[in-house]
Structures are given as structure tokens and as C-alpha cells.
PDB file of C-alpha atoms in Angstrom:
ATOM      1  CA  MET U   3     -22.251  34.019-218.415  1.00 96.00           C
ATOM      2  CA  LYS U   4     -20.879  31.462-216.003  1.00 97.00           C
ATOM      3  CA  ALA U   5     -20.932  27.833-217.093  1.00 97.00           C
ATOM      4  CA  TYR U   6     -19.175  24.629-216.176  1.00 97.00           C
ATOM      5  CA  ILE U   7     -17.054  23.066-218.977  1.00 95.00           C
ATOM      6  CA  ALA U   8     -15.289  19.672-219.029  1.00 92.00           C
ATOM      7  CA  THR U   9     -11.516  19.861-218.801  1.00 90.00           C
ATOM      8  CA  ALA U  10      -8.809  17.233-218.261  1.00 87.00           C
ATOM      9  CA  ASN U  11      -8.732  18.240-214.649  1.00 88.00           C
ATOM     10  CA  GLY U  12     -12.473  17.966-214.083  1.00 90.00           C
ATOM     11  CA  PRO U  13     -15.312  20.573-214.341  1.00 94.00           C
ATOM     12  CA  GLN U  14     -14.217  24.190-214.521  1.00 94.00           C
ATOM     13  CA  LEU U  15     -16.408  27.176-213.922  1.00 96.00           C
ATOM     14  CA  SER U  16     -15.716  29.502-216.926  1.00 95.00           C
ATOM     15  CA  ASP U  17     -16.976  32.685-218.606  1.00 95.00           C
ATOM     16  CA  LEU U  18     -18.756  31.963-221.907  1.00 95.00           C
ATOM     17  CA  GLU U  19     -20.903  34.077-224.240  1.00 95.00           C
ATOM     18  CA  ILE U  20     -24.642  34.026-223.516  1.00 97.00           C
ATOM     19  CA  PRO U  21     -26.191  31.855-226.267  1.00 95.00           C
ATOM     20  CA  ALA U  22     -28.493  33.785-228.484  1.00 94.00           C
ATOM     21  CA  PRO U  23     -31.526  31.942-229.757  1.00 95.00           C
ATOM     22  CA  ARG U  24     -31.231  31.106-233.503  1.00 94.00           C
ATOM     23  CA  ARG U  25     -34.272  30.742-235.659  1.00 97.00           C
ATOM     24  CA  GLY U  26     -36.616  28.139-234.171  1.00 96.00           C
ATOM     25  CA  MET U  27     -34.981  28.329-230.682  1.00 97.00           C
ATOM     26  CA  VAL U  28     -35.583  29.980-227.305  1.00 97.00           C
ATOM     27  CA  GLN U  29     -33.199  31.285-224.748  1.00 98.00           C
ATOM     28  CA  VAL U  30     -33.767  30.302-221.114  1.00 98.00           C
ATOM     29  CA  LYS U  31     -32.341  31.763-217.897  1.00 98.00           C
ATOM     30  CA  VAL U  32     -31.548  28.643-215.848  1.00 98.00           C
ATOM     31  CA  ALA U  33     -32.859  28.616-212.281  1.00 98.00           C
ATOM     32  CA  ALA U  34     -31.912  25.032-211.313  1.00 98.00           C
ATOM     33  CA  ALA U  35     -30.235  22.027-212.812  1.00 98.00           C
ATOM     34  CA  ALA U  36     -30.241  18.375-211.854  1.00 98.00           C
ATOM     35  CA  LEU U  37     -27.522  15.804-211.958  1.00 97.00           C
ATOM     36  CA  ASN U  38     -27.703  12.399-213.703  1.00 95.00           C
ATOM     37  CA  ARG U  39     -25.444   9.418-213.422  1.00 91.00           C
ATOM     38  CA  VAL U  40     -23.853  10.147-216.889  1.00 92.00           C
ATOM     39  CA  ASP U  41     -22.606  13.478-215.483  1.00 92.00           C
ATOM     40  CA  LEU U  42     -19.930  11.571-213.597  1.00 91.00           C
ATOM     41  CA  ALA U  43     -18.352  10.400-216.879  1.00 89.00           C
ATOM     42  CA  MET U  44     -19.086  13.697-218.699  1.00 91.00           C
ATOM     43  CA  ALA U  45     -17.332  15.653-215.894  1.00 90.00           C
ATOM     44  CA  LYS U  46     -14.169  13.716-216.907  1.00 89.00           C
ATOM     45  CA  GLY U  47     -14.526  14.745-220.546  1.00 85.00           C
ATOM     46  CA  TYR U  48     -16.448  11.824-221.969  1.00 84.00           C
ATOM     47  CA  GLN U  49     -19.014  12.406-224.616  1.00 79.00           C
ATOM     48  CA  HIS U  50     -22.578  11.363-224.286  1.00 80.00           C
ATOM     49  CA  GLY U  51     -23.868  11.114-227.833  1.00 76.00           C
ATOM     50  CA  SER U  52     -23.586  14.615-229.295  1.00 76.00           C
ATOM     51  CA  GLU U  53     -23.223  16.190-225.876  1.00 80.00           C
ATOM     52  CA  GLY U  54     -20.154  16.650-223.715  1.00 79.00           C
ATOM     53  CA  GLY U  55     -16.463  16.248-224.487  1.00 84.00           C
ATOM     54  CA  LEU U  56     -13.492  18.325-223.394  1.00 88.00           C
ATOM     55  CA  GLY U  57     -14.212  22.067-223.571  1.00 88.00           C
ATOM     56  CA  ARG U  58     -17.993  21.553-223.855  1.00 90.00           C
ATOM     57  CA  PRO U  59     -20.553  22.729-221.304  1.00 92.00           C
ATOM     58  CA  LEU U  60     -21.813  20.146-218.844  1.00 96.00           C
ATOM     59  CA  GLY U  61     -25.272  19.167-217.565  1.00 96.00           C
ATOM     60  CA  LEU U  62     -28.387  17.638-219.264  1.00 95.00           C
ATOM     61  CA  GLU U  63     -31.464  18.848-217.492  1.00 97.00           C
ATOM     62  CA  TRP U  64     -32.722  22.111-215.989  1.00 97.00           C
ATOM     63  CA  SER U  65     -35.553  24.514-215.284  1.00 98.00           C
ATOM     64  CA  GLY U  66     -35.836  28.254-215.711  1.00 98.00           C
ATOM     65  CA  VAL U  67     -37.562  31.186-217.435  1.00 98.00           C
ATOM     66  CA  VAL U  68     -37.743  32.037-221.104  1.00 98.00           C
ATOM     67  CA  THR U  69     -35.810  35.230-221.719  1.00 98.00           C
ATOM     68  CA  ALA U  70     -35.750  35.478-225.575  1.00 98.00           C
ATOM     69  CA  ILE U  71     -37.553  34.016-228.530  1.00 97.00           C
ATOM     70  CA  GLY U  72     -35.986  33.188-231.894  1.00 96.00           C
ATOM     71  CA  GLU U  73     -37.739  33.668-235.216  1.00 96.00           C
ATOM     72  CA  GLY U  74     -40.467  31.180-236.082  1.00 96.00           C
ATOM     73  CA  VAL U  75     -41.224  30.049-232.517  1.00 96.00           C
ATOM     74  CA  GLU U  76     -44.877  29.839-231.571  1.00 94.00           C
ATOM     75  CA  GLY U  77     -46.591  28.989-228.371  1.00 94.00           C
ATOM     76  CA  LEU U  78     -43.927  30.310-226.033  1.00 96.00           C
ATOM     77  CA  SER U  79     -43.420  33.797-224.589  1.00 96.00           C
ATOM     78  CA  VAL U  80     -40.829  35.645-222.664  1.00 98.00           C
ATOM     79  CA  GLY U  81     -41.455  35.047-218.959  1.00 97.00           C
ATOM     80  CA  ASP U  82     -42.765  31.458-219.337  1.00 98.00           C
ATOM     81  CA  ARG U  83     -41.481  29.070-216.756  1.00 98.00           C
ATOM     82  CA  VAL U  84     -40.130  25.903-218.441  1.00 98.00           C
ATOM     83  CA  MET U  85     -38.196  22.722-217.716  1.00 97.00           C
ATOM     84  CA  GLY U  86     -36.031  21.068-220.305  1.00 96.00           C
ATOM     85  CA  MET U  87     -33.634  18.374-221.404  1.00 95.00           C
ATOM     86  CA  GLY U  88     -30.499  19.165-223.349  1.00 92.00           C
ATOM     87  CA  GLY U  89     -26.787  19.912-223.096  1.00 91.00           C
ATOM     88  CA  GLY U  90     -25.192  22.775-221.204  1.00 94.00           C
ATOM     89  CA  ALA U  91     -27.549  22.699-218.184  1.00 96.00           C
ATOM     90  CA  PHE U  92     -24.830  23.663-215.693  1.00 98.00           C
ATOM     91  CA  ALA U  93     -24.863  27.342-216.950  1.00 97.00           C
ATOM     92  CA  GLU U  94     -26.670  30.525-216.408  1.00 98.00           C
ATOM     93  CA  PHE U  95     -28.375  30.410-219.862  1.00 98.00           C
ATOM     94  CA  VAL U  96     -29.209  27.857-222.434  1.00 97.00           C
ATOM     95  CA  ALA U  97     -30.581  28.111-226.007  1.00 97.00           C
ATOM     96  CA  VAL U  98     -32.772  25.202-227.081  1.00 96.00           C
ATOM     97  CA  TYR U  99     -35.561  24.077-229.319  1.00 96.00           C
ATOM     98  CA  PRO U 100     -39.172  23.994-228.114  1.00 96.00           C
ATOM     99  CA  PHE U 101     -39.371  20.185-228.360  1.00 94.00           C
ATOM    100  CA  GLN U 102     -36.785  19.969-225.540  1.00 95.00           C
ATOM    101  CA  LEU U 103     -39.160  21.852-223.208  1.00 95.00           C
ATOM    102  CA  SER U 104     -42.340  21.475-221.222  1.00 94.00           C
ATOM    103  CA  ARG U 105     -44.087  24.038-219.056  1.00 95.00           C
ATOM    104  CA  THR U 106     -43.340  24.137-215.370  1.00 96.00           C
ATOM    105  CA  PRO U 107     -46.622  23.930-213.309  1.00 94.00           C
ATOM    106  CA  ASP U 108     -47.302  27.182-211.438  1.00 92.00           C
ATOM    107  CA  ALA U 109     -47.160  25.470-208.010  1.00 92.00           C
ATOM    108  CA  MET U 110     -43.881  23.635-208.707  1.00 94.00           C
ATOM    109  CA  ASP U 111     -40.543  25.035-207.464  1.00 94.00           C
ATOM    110  CA  ASP U 112     -37.565  25.210-209.803  1.00 96.00           C
ATOM    111  CA  ALA U 113     -35.527  22.495-208.091  1.00 94.00           C
ATOM    112  CA  THR U 114     -38.367  20.002-208.435  1.00 94.00           C
ATOM    113  CA  ALA U 115     -39.009  20.945-211.989  1.00 96.00           C
ATOM    114  CA  ALA U 116     -35.319  20.403-212.839  1.00 97.00           C
ATOM    115  CA  THR U 117     -35.531  16.748-211.703  1.00 97.00           C
ATOM    116  CA  LEU U 118     -38.234  15.718-214.151  1.00 97.00           C
ATOM    117  CA  PRO U 119     -37.344  16.211-217.863  1.00 97.00           C
ATOM    118  CA  VAL U 120     -34.936  13.323-218.374  1.00 96.00           C
ATOM    119  CA  ALA U 121     -37.012  10.829-216.347  1.00 97.00           C
ATOM    120  CA  LEU U 122     -40.306  11.732-218.020  1.00 97.00           C
ATOM    121  CA  ARG U 123     -39.037  11.365-221.538  1.00 97.00           C
ATOM    122  CA  THR U 124     -36.881   8.268-220.839  1.00 97.00           C
ATOM    123  CA  MET U 125     -39.497   6.324-218.998  1.00 98.00           C
ATOM    124  CA  HIS U 126     -42.512   7.244-221.172  1.00 98.00           C
ATOM    125  CA  ASN U 127     -40.645   6.187-224.238  1.00 98.00           C
ATOM    126  CA  ALA U 128     -39.437   2.941-222.586  1.00 98.00           C
ATOM    127  CA  LEU U 129     -42.780   2.008-221.098  1.00 98.00           C
ATOM    128  CA  ALA U 130     -45.360   3.272-223.622  1.00 98.00           C
ATOM    129  CA  THR U 131     -43.643   3.642-226.979  1.00 97.00           C
ATOM    130  CA  VAL U 132     -41.006   0.891-227.022  1.00 98.00           C
ATOM    131  CA  GLY U 133     -42.365  -1.376-224.285  1.00 98.00           C
ATOM    132  CA  GLY U 134     -45.935  -1.149-225.541  1.00 98.00           C
ATOM    133  CA  LEU U 135     -47.414  -1.118-222.016  1.00 98.00           C
ATOM    134  CA  LYS U 136     -51.104  -1.909-221.983  1.00 97.00           C
ATOM    135  CA  SER U 137     -53.615  -1.285-219.217  1.00 97.00           C
ATOM    136  CA  GLY U 138     -53.798  -4.242-216.878  1.00 98.00           C
ATOM    137  CA  GLU U 139     -50.228  -5.479-217.542  1.00 98.00           C
ATOM    138  CA  ARG U 140     -47.601  -6.155-214.918  1.00 98.00           C
ATOM    139  CA  VAL U 141     -44.350  -4.107-214.922  1.00 98.00           C
ATOM    140  CA  LEU U 142     -40.970  -4.547-213.247  1.00 98.00           C
ATOM    141  CA  ILE U 143     -38.625  -1.599-212.919  1.00 98.00           C
ATOM    142  CA  GLN U 144     -35.001  -2.660-212.275  1.00 97.00           C
ATOM    143  CA  GLY U 145     -33.125   0.134-210.416  1.00 95.00           C
ATOM    144  CA  ALA U 146     -36.362   1.674-209.219  1.00 96.00           C
ATOM    145  CA  SER U 147     -34.745   3.841-206.558  1.00 94.00           C
ATOM    146  CA  THR U 148     -32.985   6.070-209.163  1.00 93.00           C
ATOM    147  CA  GLY U 149     -34.758   9.279-210.071  1.00 93.00           C
ATOM    148  CA  VAL U 150     -35.677   7.802-213.415  1.00 96.00           C
ATOM    149  CA  GLY U 151     -36.933   4.619-211.800  1.00 97.00           C
ATOM    150  CA  LEU U 152     -39.123   6.425-209.333  1.00 97.00           C
ATOM    151  CA  ILE U 153     -40.837   8.342-212.188  1.00 98.00           C
ATOM    152  CA  GLY U 154     -41.030   5.103-214.157  1.00 98.00           C
ATOM    153  CA  MET U 155     -43.192   3.474-211.464  1.00 98.00           C
ATOM    154  CA  GLN U 156     -45.435   6.535-211.361  1.00 98.00           C
ATOM    155  CA  ILE U 157     -45.837   6.543-215.165  1.00 98.00           C
ATOM    156  CA  ALA U 158     -46.641   2.843-215.192  1.00 98.00           C
ATOM    157  CA  LYS U 159     -49.424   3.446-212.663  1.00 98.00           C
ATOM    158  CA  ARG U 160     -50.696   6.364-214.702  1.00 97.00           C
ATOM    159  CA  LEU U 161     -50.827   4.216-217.851  1.00 97.00           C
ATOM    160  CA  GLY U 162     -52.874   1.554-216.052  1.00 98.00           C
ATOM    161  CA  ALA U 163     -50.358  -1.114-214.925  1.00 98.00           C
ATOM    162  CA  ALA U 164     -52.050  -3.674-212.713  1.00 98.00           C
ATOM    163  CA  LEU U 165     -48.935  -4.494-210.845  1.00 98.00           C
ATOM    164  CA  VAL U 166     -45.717  -2.467-210.472  1.00 98.00           C
ATOM    165  CA  VAL U 167     -42.672  -4.168-209.061  1.00 98.00           C
ATOM    166  CA  GLY U 168     -39.596  -2.030-208.081  1.00 98.00           C
ATOM    167  CA  THR U 169     -36.118  -3.215-207.214  1.00 98.00           C
ATOM    168  CA  SER U 170     -33.302  -1.650-205.256  1.00 96.00           C
ATOM    169  CA  THR U 171     -30.215  -2.883-203.493  1.00 94.00           C
ATOM    170  CA  THR U 172     -30.581  -1.702-199.853  1.00 94.00           C
ATOM    171  CA  PRO U 173     -33.364  -2.403-197.359  1.00 95.00           C
ATOM    172  CA  GLU U 174     -33.756   1.310-196.687  1.00 95.00           C
ATOM    173  CA  ARG U 175     -34.431   2.092-200.370  1.00 95.00           C
ATOM    174  CA  VAL U 176     -36.662  -0.916-200.925  1.00 97.00           C
ATOM    175  CA  GLU U 177     -38.766   0.254-198.005  1.00 96.00           C
ATOM    176  CA  ARG U 178     -39.427   3.631-199.679  1.00 97.00           C
ATOM    177  CA  LEU U 179     -40.449   2.310-203.152  1.00 98.00           C
ATOM    178  CA  GLY U 180     -44.046   1.901-202.114  1.00 97.00           C
ATOM    179  CA  ASP U 181     -44.393   5.664-201.759  1.00 96.00           C
ATOM    180  CA  TYR U 182     -43.670   6.043-205.497  1.00 97.00           C
ATOM    181  CA  GLY U 183     -45.980   3.373-206.981  1.00 96.00           C
ATOM    182  CA  ALA U 184     -44.469   0.011-206.165  1.00 98.00           C
ATOM    183  CA  ASP U 185     -46.997  -2.657-205.323  1.00 98.00           C
ATOM    184  CA  LEU U 186     -44.173  -5.054-204.597  1.00 98.00           C
ATOM    185  CA  ALA U 187     -40.650  -3.883-203.696  1.00 98.00           C
ATOM    186  CA  VAL U 188     -37.742  -6.361-203.665  1.00 98.00           C
ATOM    187  CA  ASN U 189     -34.005  -6.306-203.035  1.00 98.00           C
ATOM    188  CA  SER U 190     -32.273  -7.441-206.182  1.00 96.00           C
ATOM    189  CA  ARG U 191     -29.300  -8.649-204.118  1.00 95.00           C
ATOM    190  CA  ASP U 192     -31.534 -11.290-202.502  1.00 96.00           C
ATOM    191  CA  PRO U 193     -31.521 -14.361-204.676  1.00 92.00           C
ATOM    192  CA  ALA U 194     -35.138 -15.000-203.615  1.00 97.00           C
ATOM    193  CA  TRP U 195     -36.408 -11.891-205.353  1.00 98.00           C
ATOM    194  CA  VAL U 196     -37.282 -13.698-208.625  1.00 98.00           C
ATOM    195  CA  GLN U 197     -39.425 -16.219-206.747  1.00 98.00           C
ATOM    196  CA  ALA U 198     -41.178 -13.320-204.933  1.00 98.00           C
ATOM    197  CA  VAL U 199     -42.082 -11.862-208.366  1.00 98.00           C
ATOM    198  CA  LEU U 200     -43.262 -15.242-209.695  1.00 98.00           C
ATOM    199  CA  ASP U 201     -45.323 -15.796-206.578  1.00 98.00           C
ATOM    200  CA  LYS U 202     -47.000 -12.365-206.981  1.00 98.00           C
ATOM    201  CA  THR U 203     -47.849 -13.164-210.598  1.00 98.00           C
ATOM    202  CA  ASP U 204     -49.194 -16.744-210.074  1.00 97.00           C
ATOM    203  CA  GLY U 205     -45.984 -18.191-211.506  1.00 97.00           C
ATOM    204  CA  ALA U 206     -46.209 -16.425-214.874  1.00 98.00           C
ATOM    205  CA  GLY U 207     -43.804 -13.504-214.447  1.00 98.00           C
ATOM    206  CA  VAL U 208     -44.253  -9.874-215.510  1.00 98.00           C
ATOM    207  CA  ASP U 209     -45.294  -8.653-218.937  1.00 98.00           C
ATOM    208  CA  LEU U 210     -42.674  -5.871-219.178  1.00 98.00           C
ATOM    209  CA  VAL U 211     -39.336  -5.215-217.559  1.00 98.00           C
ATOM    210  CA  ILE U 212     -37.651  -1.827-217.772  1.00 98.00           C
ATOM    211  CA  ASP U 213     -34.002  -2.633-217.083  1.00 97.00           C
ATOM    212  CA  GLN U 214     -31.671   0.054-215.887  1.00 95.00           C
ATOM    213  CA  VAL U 215     -29.089  -2.382-214.488  1.00 94.00           C
ATOM    214  CA  SER U 216     -28.271  -5.323-216.838  1.00 92.00           C
ATOM    215  CA  GLY U 217     -24.920  -6.962-216.021  1.00 91.00           C
ATOM    216  CA  GLU U 218     -25.466 -10.213-214.228  1.00 91.00           C
ATOM    217  CA  LEU U 219     -28.993  -9.168-213.245  1.00 94.00           C
ATOM    218  CA  LEU U 220     -30.308  -9.509-216.782  1.00 96.00           C
ATOM    219  CA  ASN U 221     -30.464 -13.306-216.497  1.00 97.00           C
ATOM    220  CA  GLN U 222     -32.595 -13.024-213.402  1.00 97.00           C
ATOM    221  CA  SER U 223     -34.867 -10.525-215.206  1.00 98.00           C
ATOM    222  CA  LEU U 224     -35.403 -13.114-217.918  1.00 98.00           C
ATOM    223  CA  GLN U 225     -36.529 -15.610-215.285  1.00 98.00           C
ATOM    224  CA  ALA U 226     -39.040 -13.072-213.902  1.00 98.00           C
ATOM    225  CA  THR U 227     -40.516 -12.249-217.337  1.00 98.00           C
ATOM    226  CA  ARG U 228     -43.527 -14.192-218.709  1.00 98.00           C
ATOM    227  CA  VAL U 229     -43.596 -16.121-222.015  1.00 98.00           C
ATOM    228  CA  LEU U 230     -43.872 -13.505-224.818  1.00 98.00           C
ATOM    229  CA  GLY U 231     -42.884 -10.781-222.369  1.00 98.00           C
ATOM    230  CA  ARG U 232     -40.736  -7.779-223.184  1.00 98.00           C
ATOM    231  CA  ILE U 233     -37.513  -6.379-221.610  1.00 98.00           C
ATOM    232  CA  VAL U 234     -36.455  -2.780-222.503  1.00 98.00           C
ATOM    233  CA  ASN U 235     -32.924  -1.943-221.561  1.00 97.00           C
ATOM    234  CA  VAL U 236     -32.359   1.732-220.801  1.00 96.00           C
ATOM    235  CA  GLY U 237     -29.251   1.577-218.582  1.00 90.00           C
ATOM    236  CA  ARG U 238     -26.297  -0.511-217.465  1.00 90.00           C
ATOM    237  CA  LEU U 239     -25.608   0.594-213.914  1.00 80.00           C
ATOM    238  CA  GLY U 240     -24.573  -2.961-213.129  1.00 79.00           C
ATOM    239  CA  GLY U 241     -22.158  -3.388-216.143  1.00 82.00           C
ATOM    240  CA  ASN U 242     -22.253  -3.622-219.850  1.00 84.00           C
ATOM    241  CA  MET U 243     -21.070  -7.259-220.178  1.00 87.00           C
ATOM    242  CA  ALA U 244     -21.997 -10.502-218.410  1.00 88.00           C
ATOM    243  CA  PRO U 245     -22.752 -14.144-219.361  1.00 92.00           C
ATOM    244  CA  PHE U 246     -26.134 -14.268-221.056  1.00 93.00           C
ATOM    245  CA  ASP U 247     -28.822 -16.986-220.722  1.00 94.00           C
ATOM    246  CA  ALA U 248     -29.929 -17.181-224.318  1.00 95.00           C
ATOM    247  CA  GLU U 249     -31.793 -20.418-223.526  1.00 95.00           C
ATOM    248  CA  THR U 250     -34.329 -18.674-221.188  1.00 96.00           C
ATOM    249  CA  LEU U 251     -34.674 -15.836-223.723  1.00 95.00           C
ATOM    250  CA  ALA U 252     -35.535 -18.407-226.427  1.00 97.00           C
ATOM    251  CA  MET U 253     -37.748 -20.718-224.311  1.00 96.00           C
ATOM    252  CA  ARG U 254     -39.843 -17.804-223.061  1.00 97.00           C
ATOM    253  CA  ARG U 255     -39.787 -16.057-226.524  1.00 98.00           C
ATOM    254  CA  ILE U 256     -39.000 -12.798-224.795  1.00 98.00           C
ATOM    255  CA  SER U 257     -38.386  -9.616-226.790  1.00 98.00           C
ATOM    256  CA  LEU U 258     -35.187  -7.835-225.634  1.00 97.00           C
ATOM    257  CA  ILE U 259     -34.963  -4.254-226.885  1.00 97.00           C
ATOM    258  CA  GLY U 260     -32.243  -1.629-226.304  1.00 96.00           C
ATOM    259  CA  VAL U 261     -32.899   2.116-226.268  1.00 95.00           C
ATOM    260  CA  THR U 262     -30.794   5.264-225.873  1.00 93.00           C
ATOM    261  CA  PHE U 263     -31.203   8.987-226.616  1.00 91.00           C
ATOM    262  CA  ARG U 264     -27.688   9.187-227.974  1.00 89.00           C
ATOM    263  CA  THR U 265     -28.542   7.862-231.461  1.00 92.00           C
ATOM    264  CA  ARG U 266     -31.889   9.558-231.809  1.00 92.00           C
ATOM    265  CA  THR U 267     -32.442  12.011-234.688  1.00 91.00           C
ATOM    266  CA  ARG U 268     -34.026  15.445-234.014  1.00 90.00           C
ATOM    267  CA  ALA U 269     -37.253  14.171-235.673  1.00 94.00           C
ATOM    268  CA  GLU U 270     -37.339  11.194-233.272  1.00 95.00           C
ATOM    269  CA  LEU U 271     -36.747  13.460-230.303  1.00 93.00           C
ATOM    270  CA  VAL U 272     -39.649  15.732-231.443  1.00 93.00           C
ATOM    271  CA  GLU U 273     -41.923  12.569-231.596  1.00 96.00           C
ATOM    272  CA  ILE U 274     -40.768  11.390-228.179  1.00 96.00           C
ATOM    273  CA  ASN U 275     -41.501  14.743-226.515  1.00 94.00           C
ATOM    274  CA  ALA U 276     -44.883  14.991-228.273  1.00 95.00           C
ATOM    275  CA  ALA U 277     -45.914  11.520-227.312  1.00 96.00           C
ATOM    276  CA  MET U 278     -44.895  12.089-223.670  1.00 96.00           C
ATOM    277  CA  LEU U 279     -46.784  15.324-223.423  1.00 95.00           C
ATOM    278  CA  ALA U 280     -49.897  13.780-225.124  1.00 96.00           C
ATOM    279  CA  ASP U 281     -50.099  11.060-222.473  1.00 97.00           C
ATOM    280  CA  LEU U 282     -48.741  12.871-219.432  1.00 96.00           C
ATOM    281  CA  GLY U 283     -49.060  16.576-220.058  1.00 94.00           C
ATOM    282  CA  GLU U 284     -52.226  16.943-217.924  1.00 94.00           C
ATOM    283  CA  ALA U 285     -50.719  14.999-215.053  1.00 96.00           C
ATOM    284  CA  ILE U 286     -47.491  17.076-215.223  1.00 94.00           C
ATOM    285  CA  ALA U 287     -49.533  20.307-215.163  1.00 93.00           C
ATOM    286  CA  THR U 288     -51.189  19.178-211.937  1.00 93.00           C
ATOM    287  CA  GLY U 289     -47.864  18.204-210.294  1.00 92.00           C
ATOM    288  CA  ALA U 290     -48.760  14.505-210.231  1.00 94.00           C
ATOM    289  CA  PHE U 291     -45.143  13.323-210.679  1.00 95.00           C
ATOM    290  CA  HIS U 292     -42.528  13.838-208.045  1.00 92.00           C
ATOM    291  CA  ILE U 293     -38.989  12.821-207.201  1.00 93.00           C
ATOM    292  CA  PRO U 294     -37.475  13.500-203.772  1.00 94.00           C
ATOM    293  CA  VAL U 295     -34.654  16.087-203.855  1.00 93.00           C
ATOM    294  CA  ALA U 296     -31.741  14.322-201.965  1.00 91.00           C
ATOM    295  CA  GLY U 297     -29.558  17.424-201.901  1.00 92.00           C
ATOM    296  CA  THR U 298     -29.416  20.981-203.231  1.00 95.00           C
ATOM    297  CA  PHE U 299     -26.012  22.619-203.861  1.00 97.00           C
ATOM    298  CA  GLU U 300     -25.082  26.186-204.739  1.00 97.00           C
ATOM    299  CA  PHE U 301     -23.878  26.764-208.296  1.00 97.00           C
ATOM    300  CA  GLY U 302     -20.314  27.176-207.172  1.00 95.00           C
ATOM    301  CA  ASP U 303     -20.253  23.739-205.549  1.00 97.00           C
ATOM    302  CA  LEU U 304     -20.723  21.389-208.421  1.00 96.00           C
ATOM    303  CA  ALA U 305     -17.816  19.318-206.963  1.00 95.00           C
ATOM    304  CA  GLY U 306     -19.945  18.646-203.882  1.00 96.00           C
ATOM    305  CA  ALA U 307     -22.880  17.560-205.922  1.00 96.00           C
ATOM    306  CA  ILE U 308     -20.700  15.262-207.995  1.00 95.00           C
ATOM    307  CA  ASP U 309     -19.196  13.718-204.828  1.00 95.00           C
ATOM    308  CA  LEU U 310     -22.622  12.928-203.503  1.00 95.00           C
ATOM    309  CA  MET U 311     -23.690  11.425-206.804  1.00 93.00           C
ATOM    310  CA  ALA U 312     -20.552   9.278-206.935  1.00 92.00           C
ATOM    311  CA  SER U 313     -21.087   8.074-203.373  1.00 90.00           C
ATOM    312  CA  ASN U 314     -24.377   6.490-204.337  1.00 87.00           C
ATOM    313  CA  ALA U 315     -25.660   7.352-200.876  1.00 86.00           C
ATOM    314  CA  HIS U 316     -28.627   9.463-202.076  1.00 89.00           C
ATOM    315  CA  PHE U 317     -32.287   8.558-202.801  1.00 92.00           C
ATOM    316  CA  GLY U 318     -33.798  10.725-205.532  1.00 91.00           C
ATOM    317  CA  LYS U 319     -32.165  13.593-207.393  1.00 95.00           C
ATOM    318  CA  ILE U 320     -29.347  16.066-206.731  1.00 96.00           C
ATOM    319  CA  THR U 321     -29.852  19.616-207.781  1.00 97.00           C
ATOM    320  CA  LEU U 322     -27.857  22.817-208.327  1.00 97.00           C
ATOM    321  CA  ARG U 323     -29.285  26.263-207.516  1.00 97.00           C
ATOM    322  CA  ILE U 324     -28.162  28.603-210.314  1.00 95.00           C
TER     323      ILE U 324
END
């Protein structure tokens, strides 16, 4: 099969053996794959947890059709349309465990399905499991115009959030956040954004922040969070290191929690997928969640897809047709 692997000179389209499903696994013929921000680093040979590294297949999410079933697998059949999260997505075939999969709704096209797996698992875990979101609470999504952020706002609404605030960094993107669940959309480059959130919450601040940005923005997030509120950090698009306002953290008694998939055990990943499907499976099946596809590239043009991702000029997700 054809697959992209990481080399010292960037992604290289190579011939690899089609992965056979071992016991407890299924083989999937990939129809479409989606890019994530981390693919920029992985394309240069960096590892992302147990995935990636020089000589390893690239890509983390995809959609396709089950083509073979390993021993011991129940509930899946050859011909089932699925979407999944796992390494080696930029390839014609993958072999994965069932917990990495969910079913693709009948009416959903492959490109759309490929955009959802990472966002659904990441944001359900951050909002519901780690963030402990309760119906009626107020949520702020930092970096809401990313694919994960757009899904995060939709999940927050689905779980009963009374107010969803989304941030982005350009007026054009801020203007579009309302279409994906934002009751209040603010530009995080405008120093007045914190006051806008406080005004919307009668001076209290939000109950829960999902932070995809950190860097210097974290201190402003602290100011926009209520006493005894929570901040869950899932990304650091704005930088890993910055001066930190420990005084505001302490005075507001805010819980600051970090999460990543890179250090999860297989048992934890099974639980994450099961919890997500328990809460959102019905909504997924009806096509309730959506991310705009900003660009679709042919399989042979991964370089073009990576260039668009690196430009940061897109809104939504970038996909490969495989």
C-alpha cells in the first residue's frame, strides 16, 4: 500500500505492507484523512507520544470502510463505515482496535467523518470527564476557531451549558463562531475581551475554561474564571512558557488541570471512547456535529495540505482524499 512516512527531508510517499489485523483488531481501507496541528511537527520526524518519529507512518485521524476482522472482535463487520483516531492515517489501510472507532452516519460523507474523531474525544474528555461540566454552567473555549474548538462549543451546548464563549484572533473568525455554538464571541487579541466576559456573567466569570492556547493568554483566562472555577489545558498554540499569575489562581481558588492523549494507557483510551459514545453517540449518528472543511487535497498532495495548515489561513479542517 501507499503511505506517507516521516523522513529527515519531510513526508515521503512510500510502499509499505498492508497491515493485517491481529487478534482484537480490525483492518480499515482509508477513504479520507484529516490534518491536525501536531502533523506539522510530526512531518519533520517528531514523535507525538507513541506515534510518529522518523520512518513511521504519519497522520492521526481518518474515515473508511472495514475490510477485515481479527479474531475476538465483536460488533463490527466487513463493509461497516467507520471513523477513527490513531497513527498511520495518511495511508491506504490502517489496522486498529475497536475502541479507536465509531460508526460513520449513513448520510455523512467520508471527508466530514474524517474531521471528527480527534475533536470529539478530546473535547468530550476535557469538558465532561476532566472539566466536570454541569448543565447550566458557563464555558469559555480558548482557540474556538480550530476544528477541535468548534466541536468543543457544540459539545458544551449538547451537555447543557447555559453560556458558551468562544475566542479567536481575527474579526473574520470571531464573526463565524456563533454558527458553531458561541453565545458570545470575542477577539482574544483585544485587551477588552476579559471585561466582555465578566459583563456577560454579571462580574463573576465563567465556570469552566477549555484552554487550547496558554502562553501569555493563561493569565487573562484566570481573570475571566469565577471563584472555584476550573481551567483544563488541552493545547499550547500560543506557547508553552510565559509568566504566570499565581496570585489570581490562589485568590480565585481555581483548579488548573492539564490533559493529553500522549500519556494515556490503553485502558484509559477505552474509557474515554466509551464515555464519549455514551454521551454523544446518538447525536453523532444523527449528524449533529459538524466542522467546515477548509480544503480537500488529493492523496499525492500532502505537501499542499501541510502548507495550508502552516499558513494558519484556514477555518475548520483540512482533509486528504485517499
